[in-house]
CSV table of C-alpha atoms in Angstrom, one decimal:
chain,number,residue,atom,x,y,z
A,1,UNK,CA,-45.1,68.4,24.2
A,2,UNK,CA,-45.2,69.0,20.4
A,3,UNK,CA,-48.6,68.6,18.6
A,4,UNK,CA,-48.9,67.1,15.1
A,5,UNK,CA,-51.6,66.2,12.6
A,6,UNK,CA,-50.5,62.7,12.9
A,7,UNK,CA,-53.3,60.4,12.5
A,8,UNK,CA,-52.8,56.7,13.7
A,9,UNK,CA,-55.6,54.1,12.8
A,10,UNK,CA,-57.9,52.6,15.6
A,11,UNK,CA,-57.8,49.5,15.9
A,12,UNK,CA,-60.7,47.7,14.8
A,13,UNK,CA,-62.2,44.4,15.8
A,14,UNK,CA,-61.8,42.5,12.6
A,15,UNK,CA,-57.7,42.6,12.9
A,16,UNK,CA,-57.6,41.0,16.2
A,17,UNK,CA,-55.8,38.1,16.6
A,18,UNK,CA,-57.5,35.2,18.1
A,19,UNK,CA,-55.7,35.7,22.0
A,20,UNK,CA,-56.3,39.7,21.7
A,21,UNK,CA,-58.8,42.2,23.4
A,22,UNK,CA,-59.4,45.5,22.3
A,23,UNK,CA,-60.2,47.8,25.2
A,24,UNK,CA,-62.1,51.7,24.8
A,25,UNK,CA,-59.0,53.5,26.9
A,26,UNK,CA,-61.1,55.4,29.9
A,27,UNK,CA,-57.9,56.6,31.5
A,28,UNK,CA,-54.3,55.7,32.1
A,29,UNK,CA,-51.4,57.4,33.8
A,30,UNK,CA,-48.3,58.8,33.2
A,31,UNK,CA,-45.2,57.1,34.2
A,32,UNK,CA,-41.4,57.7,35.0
A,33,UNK,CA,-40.4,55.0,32.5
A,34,UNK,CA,-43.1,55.8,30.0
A,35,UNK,CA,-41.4,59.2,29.5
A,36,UNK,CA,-38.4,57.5,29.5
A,37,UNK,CA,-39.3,55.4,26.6
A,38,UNK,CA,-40.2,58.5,24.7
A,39,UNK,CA,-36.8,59.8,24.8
A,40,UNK,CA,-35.4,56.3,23.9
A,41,UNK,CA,-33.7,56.6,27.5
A,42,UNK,CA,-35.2,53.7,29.1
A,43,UNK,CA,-32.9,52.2,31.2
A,44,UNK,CA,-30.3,54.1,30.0
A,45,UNK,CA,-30.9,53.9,26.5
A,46,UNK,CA,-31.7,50.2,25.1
A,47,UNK,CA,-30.6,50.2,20.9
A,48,UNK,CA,-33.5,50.4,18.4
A,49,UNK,CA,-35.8,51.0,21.4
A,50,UNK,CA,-39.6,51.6,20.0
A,51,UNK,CA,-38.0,52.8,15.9
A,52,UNK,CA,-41.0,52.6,14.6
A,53,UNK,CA,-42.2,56.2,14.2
A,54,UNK,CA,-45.3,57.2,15.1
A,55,UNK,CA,-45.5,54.6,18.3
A,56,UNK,CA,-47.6,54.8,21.1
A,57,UNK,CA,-46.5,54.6,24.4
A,58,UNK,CA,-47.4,54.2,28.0
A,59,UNK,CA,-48.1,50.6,29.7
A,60,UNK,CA,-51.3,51.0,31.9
A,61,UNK,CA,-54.7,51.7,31.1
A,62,UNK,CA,-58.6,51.0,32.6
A,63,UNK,CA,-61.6,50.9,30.3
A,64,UNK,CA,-64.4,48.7,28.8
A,65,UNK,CA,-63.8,46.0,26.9
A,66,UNK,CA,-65.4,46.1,23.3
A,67,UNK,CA,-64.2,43.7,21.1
A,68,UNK,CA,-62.1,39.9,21.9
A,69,UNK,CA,-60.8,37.2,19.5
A,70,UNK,CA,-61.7,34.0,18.9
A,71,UNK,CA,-59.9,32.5,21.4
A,72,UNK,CA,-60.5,34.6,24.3
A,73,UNK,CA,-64.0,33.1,26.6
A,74,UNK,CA,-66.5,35.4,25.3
A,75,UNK,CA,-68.4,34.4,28.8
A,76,UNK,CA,-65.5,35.6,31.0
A,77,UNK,CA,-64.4,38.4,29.5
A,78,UNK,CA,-67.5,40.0,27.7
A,79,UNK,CA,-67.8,43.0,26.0
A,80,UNK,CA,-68.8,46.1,28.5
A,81,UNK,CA,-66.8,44.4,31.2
A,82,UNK,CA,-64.9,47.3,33.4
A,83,UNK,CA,-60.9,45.9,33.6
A,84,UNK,CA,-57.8,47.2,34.0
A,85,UNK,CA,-54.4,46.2,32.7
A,86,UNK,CA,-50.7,46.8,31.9
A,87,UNK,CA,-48.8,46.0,28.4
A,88,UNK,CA,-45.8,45.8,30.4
A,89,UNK,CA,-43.4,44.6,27.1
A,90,UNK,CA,-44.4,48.0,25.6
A,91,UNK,CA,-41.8,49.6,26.7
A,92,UNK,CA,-38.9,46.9,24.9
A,93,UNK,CA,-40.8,45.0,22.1
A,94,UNK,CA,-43.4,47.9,21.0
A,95,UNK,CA,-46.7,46.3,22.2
A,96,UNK,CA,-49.3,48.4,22.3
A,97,UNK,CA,-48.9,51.3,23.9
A,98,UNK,CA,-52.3,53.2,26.0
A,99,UNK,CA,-52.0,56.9,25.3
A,100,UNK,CA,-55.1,56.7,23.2
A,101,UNK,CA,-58.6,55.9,23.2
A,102,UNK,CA,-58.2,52.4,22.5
A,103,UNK,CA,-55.7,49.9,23.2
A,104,UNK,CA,-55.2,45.8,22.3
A,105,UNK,CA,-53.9,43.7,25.2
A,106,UNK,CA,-53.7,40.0,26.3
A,107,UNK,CA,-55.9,38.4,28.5
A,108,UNK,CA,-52.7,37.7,30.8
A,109,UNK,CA,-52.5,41.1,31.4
A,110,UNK,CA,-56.0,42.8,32.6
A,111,UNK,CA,-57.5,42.4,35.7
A,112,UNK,CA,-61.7,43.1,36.2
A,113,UNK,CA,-62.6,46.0,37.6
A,114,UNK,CA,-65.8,46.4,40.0
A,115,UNK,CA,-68.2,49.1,39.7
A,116,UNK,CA,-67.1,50.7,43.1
A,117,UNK,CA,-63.3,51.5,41.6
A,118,UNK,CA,-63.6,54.5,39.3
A,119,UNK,CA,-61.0,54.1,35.9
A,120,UNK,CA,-59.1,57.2,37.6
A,121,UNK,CA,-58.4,55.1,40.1
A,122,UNK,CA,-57.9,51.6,38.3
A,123,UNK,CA,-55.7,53.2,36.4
A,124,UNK,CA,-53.3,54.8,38.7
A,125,UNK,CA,-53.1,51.5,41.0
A,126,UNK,CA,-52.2,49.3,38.0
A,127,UNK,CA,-48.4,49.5,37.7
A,128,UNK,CA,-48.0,50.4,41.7
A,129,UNK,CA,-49.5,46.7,42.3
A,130,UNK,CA,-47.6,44.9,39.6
A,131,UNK,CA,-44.3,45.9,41.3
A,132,UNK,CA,-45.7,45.9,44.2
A,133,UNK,CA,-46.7,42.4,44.2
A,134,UNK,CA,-43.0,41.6,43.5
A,135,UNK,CA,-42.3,43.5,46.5
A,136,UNK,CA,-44.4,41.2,48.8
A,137,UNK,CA,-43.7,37.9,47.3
A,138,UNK,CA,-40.1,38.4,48.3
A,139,UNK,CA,-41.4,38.9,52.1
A,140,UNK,CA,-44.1,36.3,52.2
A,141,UNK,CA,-44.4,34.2,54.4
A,142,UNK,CA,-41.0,35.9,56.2
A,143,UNK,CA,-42.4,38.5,58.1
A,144,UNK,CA,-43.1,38.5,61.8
A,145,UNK,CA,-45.1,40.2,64.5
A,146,UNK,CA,-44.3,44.0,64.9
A,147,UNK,CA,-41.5,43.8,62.8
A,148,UNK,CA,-39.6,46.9,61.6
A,149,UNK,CA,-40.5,47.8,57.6
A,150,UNK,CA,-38.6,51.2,55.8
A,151,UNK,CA,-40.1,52.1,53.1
A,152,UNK,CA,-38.4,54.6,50.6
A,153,UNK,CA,-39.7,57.0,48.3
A,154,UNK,CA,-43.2,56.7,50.6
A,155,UNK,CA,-45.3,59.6,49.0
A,156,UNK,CA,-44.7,58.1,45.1
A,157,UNK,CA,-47.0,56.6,43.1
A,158,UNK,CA,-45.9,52.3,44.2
A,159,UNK,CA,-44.2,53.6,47.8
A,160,UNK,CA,-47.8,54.9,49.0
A,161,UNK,CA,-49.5,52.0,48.0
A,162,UNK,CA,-46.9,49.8,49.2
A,163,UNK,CA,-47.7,51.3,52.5
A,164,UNK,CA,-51.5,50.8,52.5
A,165,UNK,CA,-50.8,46.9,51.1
A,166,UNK,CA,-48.2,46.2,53.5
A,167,UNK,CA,-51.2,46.9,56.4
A,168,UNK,CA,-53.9,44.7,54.4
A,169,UNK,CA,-51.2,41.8,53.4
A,170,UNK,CA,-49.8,41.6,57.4
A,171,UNK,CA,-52.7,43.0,58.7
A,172,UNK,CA,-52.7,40.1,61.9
A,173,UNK,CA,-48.9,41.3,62.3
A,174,UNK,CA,-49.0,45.1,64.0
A,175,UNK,CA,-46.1,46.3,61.5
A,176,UNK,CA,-44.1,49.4,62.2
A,177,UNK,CA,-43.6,51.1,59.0
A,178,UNK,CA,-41.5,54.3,58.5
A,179,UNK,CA,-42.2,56.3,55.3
A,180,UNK,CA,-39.3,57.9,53.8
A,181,UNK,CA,-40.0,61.4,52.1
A,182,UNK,CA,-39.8,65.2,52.3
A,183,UNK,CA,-41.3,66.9,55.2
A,184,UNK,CA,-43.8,68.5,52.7
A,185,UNK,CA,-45.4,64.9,52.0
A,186,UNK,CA,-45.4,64.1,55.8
A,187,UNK,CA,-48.7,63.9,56.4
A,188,UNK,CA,-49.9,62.2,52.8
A,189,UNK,CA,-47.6,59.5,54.5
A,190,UNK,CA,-48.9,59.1,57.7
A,191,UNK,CA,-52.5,58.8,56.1
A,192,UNK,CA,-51.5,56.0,54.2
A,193,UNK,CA,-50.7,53.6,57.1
A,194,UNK,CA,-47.2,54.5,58.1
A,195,UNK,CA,-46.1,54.6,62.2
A,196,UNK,CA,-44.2,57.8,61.5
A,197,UNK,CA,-42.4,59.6,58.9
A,198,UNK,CA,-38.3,60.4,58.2
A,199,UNK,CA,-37.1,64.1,55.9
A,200,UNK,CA,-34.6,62.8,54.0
A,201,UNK,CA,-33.9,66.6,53.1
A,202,UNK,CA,-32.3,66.8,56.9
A,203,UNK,CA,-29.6,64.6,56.1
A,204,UNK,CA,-28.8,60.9,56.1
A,205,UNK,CA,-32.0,58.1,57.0
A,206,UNK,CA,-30.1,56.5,59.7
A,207,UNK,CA,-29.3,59.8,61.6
A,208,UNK,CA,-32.9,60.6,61.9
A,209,UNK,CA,-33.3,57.4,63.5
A,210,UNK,CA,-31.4,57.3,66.6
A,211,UNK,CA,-30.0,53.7,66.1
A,212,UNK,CA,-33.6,52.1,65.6
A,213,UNK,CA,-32.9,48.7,63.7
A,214,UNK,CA,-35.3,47.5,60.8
A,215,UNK,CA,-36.4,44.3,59.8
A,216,UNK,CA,-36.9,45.4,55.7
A,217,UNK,CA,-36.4,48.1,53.7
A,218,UNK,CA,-38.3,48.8,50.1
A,219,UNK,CA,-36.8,50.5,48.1
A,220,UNK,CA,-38.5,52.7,45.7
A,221,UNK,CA,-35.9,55.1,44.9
A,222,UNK,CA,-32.8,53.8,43.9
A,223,UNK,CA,-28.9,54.4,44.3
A,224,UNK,CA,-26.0,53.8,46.4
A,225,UNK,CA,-27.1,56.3,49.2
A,226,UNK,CA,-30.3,54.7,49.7
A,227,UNK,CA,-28.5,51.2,50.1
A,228,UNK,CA,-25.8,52.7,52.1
A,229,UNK,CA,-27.9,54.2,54.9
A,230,UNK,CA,-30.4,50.7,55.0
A,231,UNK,CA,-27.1,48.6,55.8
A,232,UNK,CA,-26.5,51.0,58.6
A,233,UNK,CA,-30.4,50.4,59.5
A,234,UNK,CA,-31.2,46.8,58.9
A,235,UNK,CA,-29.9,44.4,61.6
A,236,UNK,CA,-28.6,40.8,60.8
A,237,UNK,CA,-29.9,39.0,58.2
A,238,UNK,CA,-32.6,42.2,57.2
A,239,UNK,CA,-33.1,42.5,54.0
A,240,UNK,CA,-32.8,44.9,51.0
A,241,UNK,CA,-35.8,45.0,48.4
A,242,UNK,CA,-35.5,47.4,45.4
A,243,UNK,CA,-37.6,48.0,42.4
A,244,UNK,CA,-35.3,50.4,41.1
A,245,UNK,CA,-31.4,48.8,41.6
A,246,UNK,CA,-28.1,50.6,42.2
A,247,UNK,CA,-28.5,53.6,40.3
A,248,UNK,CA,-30.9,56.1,40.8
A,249,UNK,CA,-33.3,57.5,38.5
A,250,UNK,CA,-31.8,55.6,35.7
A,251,UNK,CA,-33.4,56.6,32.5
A,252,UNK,CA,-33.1,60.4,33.4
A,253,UNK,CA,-30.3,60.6,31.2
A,254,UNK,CA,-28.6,58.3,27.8
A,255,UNK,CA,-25.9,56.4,29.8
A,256,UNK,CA,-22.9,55.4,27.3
A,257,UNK,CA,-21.5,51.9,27.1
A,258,UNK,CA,-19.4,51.9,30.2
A,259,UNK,CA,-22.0,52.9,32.4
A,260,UNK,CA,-24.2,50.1,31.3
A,261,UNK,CA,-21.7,48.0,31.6
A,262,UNK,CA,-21.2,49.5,35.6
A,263,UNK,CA,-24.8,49.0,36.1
A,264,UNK,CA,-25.4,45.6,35.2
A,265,UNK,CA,-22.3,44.3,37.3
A,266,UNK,CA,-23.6,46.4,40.5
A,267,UNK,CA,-26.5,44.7,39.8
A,268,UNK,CA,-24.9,41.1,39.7
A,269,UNK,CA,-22.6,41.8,42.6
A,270,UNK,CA,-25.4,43.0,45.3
A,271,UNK,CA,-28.4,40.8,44.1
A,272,UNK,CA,-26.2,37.8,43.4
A,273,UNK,CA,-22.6,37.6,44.8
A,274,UNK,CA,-23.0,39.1,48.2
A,275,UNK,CA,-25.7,37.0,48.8
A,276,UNK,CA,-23.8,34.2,48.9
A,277,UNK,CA,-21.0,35.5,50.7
A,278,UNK,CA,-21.4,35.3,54.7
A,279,UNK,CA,-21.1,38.3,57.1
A,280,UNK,CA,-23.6,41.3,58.4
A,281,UNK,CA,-25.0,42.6,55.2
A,282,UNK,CA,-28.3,42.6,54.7
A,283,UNK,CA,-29.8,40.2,51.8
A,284,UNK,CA,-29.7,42.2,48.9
A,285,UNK,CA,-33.6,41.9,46.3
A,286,UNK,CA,-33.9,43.5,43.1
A,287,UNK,CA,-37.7,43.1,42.0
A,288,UNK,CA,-38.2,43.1,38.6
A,289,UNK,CA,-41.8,41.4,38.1
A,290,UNK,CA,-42.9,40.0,34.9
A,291,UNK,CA,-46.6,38.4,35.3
A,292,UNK,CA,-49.7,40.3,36.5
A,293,UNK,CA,-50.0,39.6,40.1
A,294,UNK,CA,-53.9,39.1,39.6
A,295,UNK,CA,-54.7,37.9,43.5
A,296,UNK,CA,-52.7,41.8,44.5
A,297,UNK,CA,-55.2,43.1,42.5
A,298,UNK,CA,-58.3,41.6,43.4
A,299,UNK,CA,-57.3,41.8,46.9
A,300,UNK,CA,-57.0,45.4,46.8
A,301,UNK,CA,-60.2,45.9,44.8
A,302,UNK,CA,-62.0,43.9,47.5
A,303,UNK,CA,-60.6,45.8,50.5
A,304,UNK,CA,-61.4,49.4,48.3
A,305,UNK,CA,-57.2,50.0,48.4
A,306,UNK,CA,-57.3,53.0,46.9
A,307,UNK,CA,-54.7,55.3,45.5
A,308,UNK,CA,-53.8,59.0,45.8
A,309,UNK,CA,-54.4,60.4,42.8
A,310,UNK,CA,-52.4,64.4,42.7
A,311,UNK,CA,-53.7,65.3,39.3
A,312,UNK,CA,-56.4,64.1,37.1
A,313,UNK,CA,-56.1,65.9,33.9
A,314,UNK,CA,-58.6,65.6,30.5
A,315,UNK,CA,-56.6,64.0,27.4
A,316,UNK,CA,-55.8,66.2,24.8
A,317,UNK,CA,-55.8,69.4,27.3
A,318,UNK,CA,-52.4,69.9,25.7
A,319,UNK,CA,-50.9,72.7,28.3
A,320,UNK,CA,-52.1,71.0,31.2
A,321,UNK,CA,-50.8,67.9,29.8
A,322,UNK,CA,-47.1,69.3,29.5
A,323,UNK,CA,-46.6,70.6,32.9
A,324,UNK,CA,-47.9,67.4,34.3
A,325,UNK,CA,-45.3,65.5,32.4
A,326,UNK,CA,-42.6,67.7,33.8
A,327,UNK,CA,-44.2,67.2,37.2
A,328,UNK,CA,-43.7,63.1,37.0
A,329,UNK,CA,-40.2,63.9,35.2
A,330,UNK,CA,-39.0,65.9,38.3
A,331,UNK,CA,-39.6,62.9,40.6
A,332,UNK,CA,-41.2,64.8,42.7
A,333,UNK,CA,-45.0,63.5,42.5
A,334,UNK,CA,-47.4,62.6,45.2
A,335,UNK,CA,-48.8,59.6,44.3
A,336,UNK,CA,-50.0,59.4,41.0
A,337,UNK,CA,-50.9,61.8,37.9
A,338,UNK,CA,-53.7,60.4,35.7
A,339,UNK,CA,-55.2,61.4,32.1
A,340,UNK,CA,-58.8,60.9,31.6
A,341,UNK,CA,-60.3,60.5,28.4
């Protein structure tokens, strides 16, 4: 991280627009994509991505509400109210960004939060439930007594919390759930909800498995070998969720034109072509949400759904705040990492 004397204005109550809400940032956390956008790699590298220099960045935030236009019902959402929320078209079309003290948002896209929830927390749950919602609404209503679930990439920040919403969500249904993760984030799994736990360090998913069958898999990794050893896993007519697609990690590195190109038709051929074409494959999902899941949200407020949270680390702290970047960079985070300001 390099530190500047750059100065970039507060917003101030007087410029918001009529469907705006300026929020006192409390916390937020870092993520994969957010670092992603820094480095103009996001998803590979998008053209023009975020030109305007200096931008801010991040998508997810909790704090108090201090100001709202003159559209916005002054009742519901008064100043001093506790929310959380995600500026999820940050990272493409440069709305505002949440590593600061204050931020602007959209009605649309905070959630209240209750007094019980600290912002540490509020924050680190808020983009594990947006995608996670996605997740579920693929499944709802589709999902069966003591049916099989594989979920991959189980000790990161929306596979542990996947776990834990996958119990409240089905909780009538007795689910067996197997976390996928290294043996060192075994028991963080098991805490979370799941039945038992596979080392993907030892070698392929399915040979850890002796032939046990699965329902659905989530996938919160990525890639070919993840999709490779769920088809040997998933029986007849299972199905294949991702949040991430067909490559892994993508945004770790620029990708040139070809590889885009590579990307997007993997994408078309398992999510959309092999669907429709018969035989033992499993049903092929890629999540990408777009909308707030509010009812996720308030559901796991009311049932105290809580994240894990591996670091908590003060804002501005700038040495603390590097090494925590390279931590989320490395992939190899449990849970979440949160800044608190």
């Amino acid at each position: 991280i390099r530190v500047d004397s750059t100065t970039i204005p507060a917003p101030k109550a007087s410029d918001l627009k009529p469907d705006e809400i300026l929020v006192e940032v409390k916390a937020f956390s870092i993520n994969i994509d957010d670092i992603h956008v820094s480095e103009a790699s996001f998803l590979g590298g998008l053209p023009k991505l975020q030109s305007v220099v200096p931008s801010l960045k991040n998508l997810d935030f909790a704090g108090i509400i201090k100001a709202v236009g003159s559209a916005i019902d002054a009742n519901k959402y008064k100043v001093g109210l506790r929310v959380c929320g995600l500026n999820h078209r940050q990272a493409v079309f440069a709305e505002n960004g949440t590593w600061a003290e204050y931020t602007v948002t959209k009605e649309k896209s905070i959630v209240p939060v209750p007094d019980t929830i600290s912002f540490v927390n509020a924050a680190a749950v808020v983009l594990p439930l947006f995608v996670i919602d996605g997740l579920l609404e693929v499944v709802r209503g589709k999902i069966g007594e003591k049916e099989k679930v594989l979920v991959v990439g189980a000790s990161g920040g929306i596979g542990s919390m996947l776990i834990k919403m996958l119990r409240a969500v089905f909780a009538d249904f007795d689910l067996d759930i197997t976390g996928v993760c290294s043996g060192r984030n075994k028991e963080l799994v098991l805490k979370m909800g799941a039945n038992c736990v596979v080392d993907y360090t030892k070698g392929p998913i399915e040979a850890s498995l002796e032939k046990k069958l699965y329902d659905v898999v989530f996938d919160c990794v990525g890639g070919t070998t993840t999709y490779k050893s769920s088809k040997a896993i998933l029986r007849k007519g299972g199905r294949f969720i991702t949040c991430v697609g067909p490559e892994e990690w993508i945004g770790d590195k620029m990708s040139s034109g070809t590889e885009k190109i590579s990307w997007v038709g993997k994408i078309i051929w398992y999510s959309v072509i092999l669907n429709l074409i018969p035989g033992s494959h499993p049903h092929y999902h890629m999540v990408a949400p777009s909308e707030m899941g509010k009812n996720t949200f308030i559901l796991a407020f009311e049932k105290e759904i809580l994240p894990y949270v591996e670091k908590s680390i003060p804002f501005g702290d700038v040495g603390t705040m590097g090494e925590a970047f390279k931590l989320v960079r490395s992939h190899r985070v449990r849970g979440k990492v949160v800044f608190v300001i």
